[in-house]
Short mmCIF file of C-alpha atoms in Angstrom, two decimals:
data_model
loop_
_atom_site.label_atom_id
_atom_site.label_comp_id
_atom_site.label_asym_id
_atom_site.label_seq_id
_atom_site.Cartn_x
_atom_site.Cartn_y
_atom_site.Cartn_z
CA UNK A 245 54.63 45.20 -49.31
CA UNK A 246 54.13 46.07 -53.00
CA UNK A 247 54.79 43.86 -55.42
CA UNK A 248 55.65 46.09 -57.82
CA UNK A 249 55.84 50.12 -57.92
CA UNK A 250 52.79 51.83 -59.13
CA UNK A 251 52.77 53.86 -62.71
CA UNK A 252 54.08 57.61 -62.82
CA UNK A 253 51.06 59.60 -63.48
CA UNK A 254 52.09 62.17 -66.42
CA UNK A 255 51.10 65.79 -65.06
CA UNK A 256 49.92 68.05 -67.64
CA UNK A 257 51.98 71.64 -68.34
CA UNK A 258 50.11 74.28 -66.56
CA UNK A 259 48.00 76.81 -68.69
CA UNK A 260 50.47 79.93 -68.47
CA UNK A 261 54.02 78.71 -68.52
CA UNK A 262 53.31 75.39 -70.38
CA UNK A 263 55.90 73.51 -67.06
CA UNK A 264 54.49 70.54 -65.36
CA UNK A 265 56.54 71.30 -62.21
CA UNK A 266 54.78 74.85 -62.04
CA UNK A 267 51.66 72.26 -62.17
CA UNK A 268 53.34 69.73 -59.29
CA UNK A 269 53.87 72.76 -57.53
CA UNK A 270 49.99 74.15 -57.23
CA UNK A 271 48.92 70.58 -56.75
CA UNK A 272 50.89 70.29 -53.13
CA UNK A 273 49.44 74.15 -52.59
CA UNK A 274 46.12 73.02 -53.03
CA UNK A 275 43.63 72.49 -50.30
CA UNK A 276 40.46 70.42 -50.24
CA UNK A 277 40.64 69.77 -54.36
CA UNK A 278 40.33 73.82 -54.96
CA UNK A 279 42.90 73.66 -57.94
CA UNK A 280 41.24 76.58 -59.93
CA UNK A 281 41.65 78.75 -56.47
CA UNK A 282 45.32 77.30 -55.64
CA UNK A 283 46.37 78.32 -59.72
CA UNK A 284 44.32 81.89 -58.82
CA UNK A 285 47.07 81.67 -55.74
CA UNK A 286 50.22 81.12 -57.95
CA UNK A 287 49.30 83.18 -60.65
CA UNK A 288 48.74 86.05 -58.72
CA UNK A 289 52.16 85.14 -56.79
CA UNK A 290 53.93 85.17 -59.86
CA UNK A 291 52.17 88.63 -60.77
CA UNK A 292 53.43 90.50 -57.87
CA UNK A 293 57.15 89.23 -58.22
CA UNK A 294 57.06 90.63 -61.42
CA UNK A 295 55.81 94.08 -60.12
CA UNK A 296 58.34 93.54 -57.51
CA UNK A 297 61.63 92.75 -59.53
CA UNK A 298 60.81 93.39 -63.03
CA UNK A 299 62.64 90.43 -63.61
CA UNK A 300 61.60 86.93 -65.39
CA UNK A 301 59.23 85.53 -62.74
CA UNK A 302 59.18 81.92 -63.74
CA UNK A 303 63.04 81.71 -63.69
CA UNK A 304 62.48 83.56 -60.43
CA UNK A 305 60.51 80.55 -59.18
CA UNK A 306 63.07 78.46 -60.44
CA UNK A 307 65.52 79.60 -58.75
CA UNK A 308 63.98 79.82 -55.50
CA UNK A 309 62.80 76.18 -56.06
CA UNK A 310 66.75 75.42 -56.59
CA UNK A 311 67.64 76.94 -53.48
CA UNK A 312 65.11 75.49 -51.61
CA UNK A 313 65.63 72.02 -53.02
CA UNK A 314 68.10 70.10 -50.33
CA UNK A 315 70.99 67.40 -51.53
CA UNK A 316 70.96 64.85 -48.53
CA UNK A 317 69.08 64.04 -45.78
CA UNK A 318 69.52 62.49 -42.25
CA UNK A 319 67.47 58.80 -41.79
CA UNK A 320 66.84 57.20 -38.03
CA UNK A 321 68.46 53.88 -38.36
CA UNK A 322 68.69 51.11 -35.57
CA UNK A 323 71.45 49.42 -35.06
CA UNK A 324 72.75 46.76 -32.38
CA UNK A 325 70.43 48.78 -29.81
CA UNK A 326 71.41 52.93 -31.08
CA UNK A 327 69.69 54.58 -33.24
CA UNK A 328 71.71 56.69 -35.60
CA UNK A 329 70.97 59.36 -37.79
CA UNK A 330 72.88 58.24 -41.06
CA UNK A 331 73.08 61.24 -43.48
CA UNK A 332 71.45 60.02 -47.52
CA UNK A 333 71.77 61.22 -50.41
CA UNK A 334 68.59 61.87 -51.79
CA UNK A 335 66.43 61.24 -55.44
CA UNK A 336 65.95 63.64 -57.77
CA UNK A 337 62.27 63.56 -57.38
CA UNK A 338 62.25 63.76 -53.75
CA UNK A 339 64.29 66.41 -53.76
CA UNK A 340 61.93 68.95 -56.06
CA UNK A 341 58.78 67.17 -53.89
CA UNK A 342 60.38 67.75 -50.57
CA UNK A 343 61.71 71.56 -52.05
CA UNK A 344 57.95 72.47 -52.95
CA UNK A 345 56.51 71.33 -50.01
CA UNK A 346 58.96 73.56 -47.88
CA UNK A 347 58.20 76.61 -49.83
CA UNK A 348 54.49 76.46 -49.41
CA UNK A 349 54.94 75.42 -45.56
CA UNK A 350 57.01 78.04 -45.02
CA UNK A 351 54.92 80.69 -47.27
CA UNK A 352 51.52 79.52 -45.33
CA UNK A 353 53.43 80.61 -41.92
CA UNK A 354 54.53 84.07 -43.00
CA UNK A 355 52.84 86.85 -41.72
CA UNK A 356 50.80 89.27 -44.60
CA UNK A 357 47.45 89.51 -46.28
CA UNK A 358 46.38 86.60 -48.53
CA UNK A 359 48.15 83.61 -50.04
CA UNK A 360 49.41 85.49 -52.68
CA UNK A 361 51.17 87.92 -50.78
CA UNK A 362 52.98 85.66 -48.68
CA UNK A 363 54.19 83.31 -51.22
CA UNK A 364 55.64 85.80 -53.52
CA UNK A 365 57.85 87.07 -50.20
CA UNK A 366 58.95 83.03 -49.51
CA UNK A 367 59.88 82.60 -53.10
CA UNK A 368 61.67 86.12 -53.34
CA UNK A 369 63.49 85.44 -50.25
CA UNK A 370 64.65 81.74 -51.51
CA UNK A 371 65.60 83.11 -54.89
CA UNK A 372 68.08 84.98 -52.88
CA UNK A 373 68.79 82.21 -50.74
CA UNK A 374 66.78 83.60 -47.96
CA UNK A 375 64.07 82.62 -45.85
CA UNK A 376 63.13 79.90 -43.62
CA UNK A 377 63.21 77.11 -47.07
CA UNK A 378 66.25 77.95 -47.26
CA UNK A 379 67.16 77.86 -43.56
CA UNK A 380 65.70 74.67 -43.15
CA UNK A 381 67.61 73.11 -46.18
CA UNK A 382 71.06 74.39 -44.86
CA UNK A 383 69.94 73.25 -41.45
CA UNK A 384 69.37 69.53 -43.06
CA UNK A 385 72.78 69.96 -44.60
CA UNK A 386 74.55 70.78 -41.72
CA UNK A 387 72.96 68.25 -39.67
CA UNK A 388 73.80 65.69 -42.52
CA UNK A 389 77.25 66.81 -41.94
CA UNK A 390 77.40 66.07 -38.65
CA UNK A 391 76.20 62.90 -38.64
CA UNK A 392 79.10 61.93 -42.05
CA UNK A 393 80.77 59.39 -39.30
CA UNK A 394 78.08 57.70 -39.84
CA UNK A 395 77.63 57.17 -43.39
CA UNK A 396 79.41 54.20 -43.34
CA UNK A 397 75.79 52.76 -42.09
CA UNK A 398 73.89 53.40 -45.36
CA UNK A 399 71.75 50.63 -46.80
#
């Protein structure tokens, strides 16, 4: 175990929108430390839903991220013998993490031409609370539901 937690690392505001999160966001996107490419990506994302919509694309992103972010989540817990799935709420952090890692994993398995391509379509579809981010957060709702008898379990 840890003795103690380790320091937050402060993530510097990305070059076009000056957010940190639209920063957080390229740094899960990235593969094999290509963060110039993985920026290229999201730029060029953000470019087409703009062409697309003619709407604000960064709120766009926002929203999607919002939509794709879920509230509580189901944990495997043993007890006297059963294992139960006992529904969590979860941190704010983990939620956004957890949020952006759905969108990009759900993006990468979209069929299209390039990167770009197929993450604008993820993060139009969850900015109208489509797509499978958003299908998998309702499904973790629902199956958090479920499971409310027992809540009672939580540590």
């Amino acid at each position: 175990m840890r003795k103690r937690k380790p320091k937050l690392r402060i993530i510097q505001p990305d070059p076009r929108y000056k957010d940190p999160m639209v920063t957080q966001f390229v740094n899960n996107m990235m593969l094999q430390g290509k963060k110039g490419t993985a920026f290229q990506i999201f730029y060029d994302a953000m470019d087409l839903m703009k062409e697309r919509t003619d709407q604000d694309e960064h709120a766009l992103w926002k929203k999607a991220l919002n939509n794709a972010m879920p509230q509580v989540e189901v944990r495997s817990r043993r007890i006297g013998g059963a294992t139960f799935q006992i529904p969590t709420e979860i941190p704010a952090k983990r939620k956004i993490a957890i949020g952006m890692k759905w969108l990009i994993k759900f993006a990468r398995q979209r069929s299209g031409k390039g990167m770009a391509e197929k993450l604008a379509a993820e993060l139009l579809a969850a900015s109208k609370g489509e797509g499978a981010a958003v299908k998998r957060k309702e499904d973790t709702h629902r199956m958090a539901e479920s499971n409310r008898a027992f809540a009672h379990f939580r540590v």
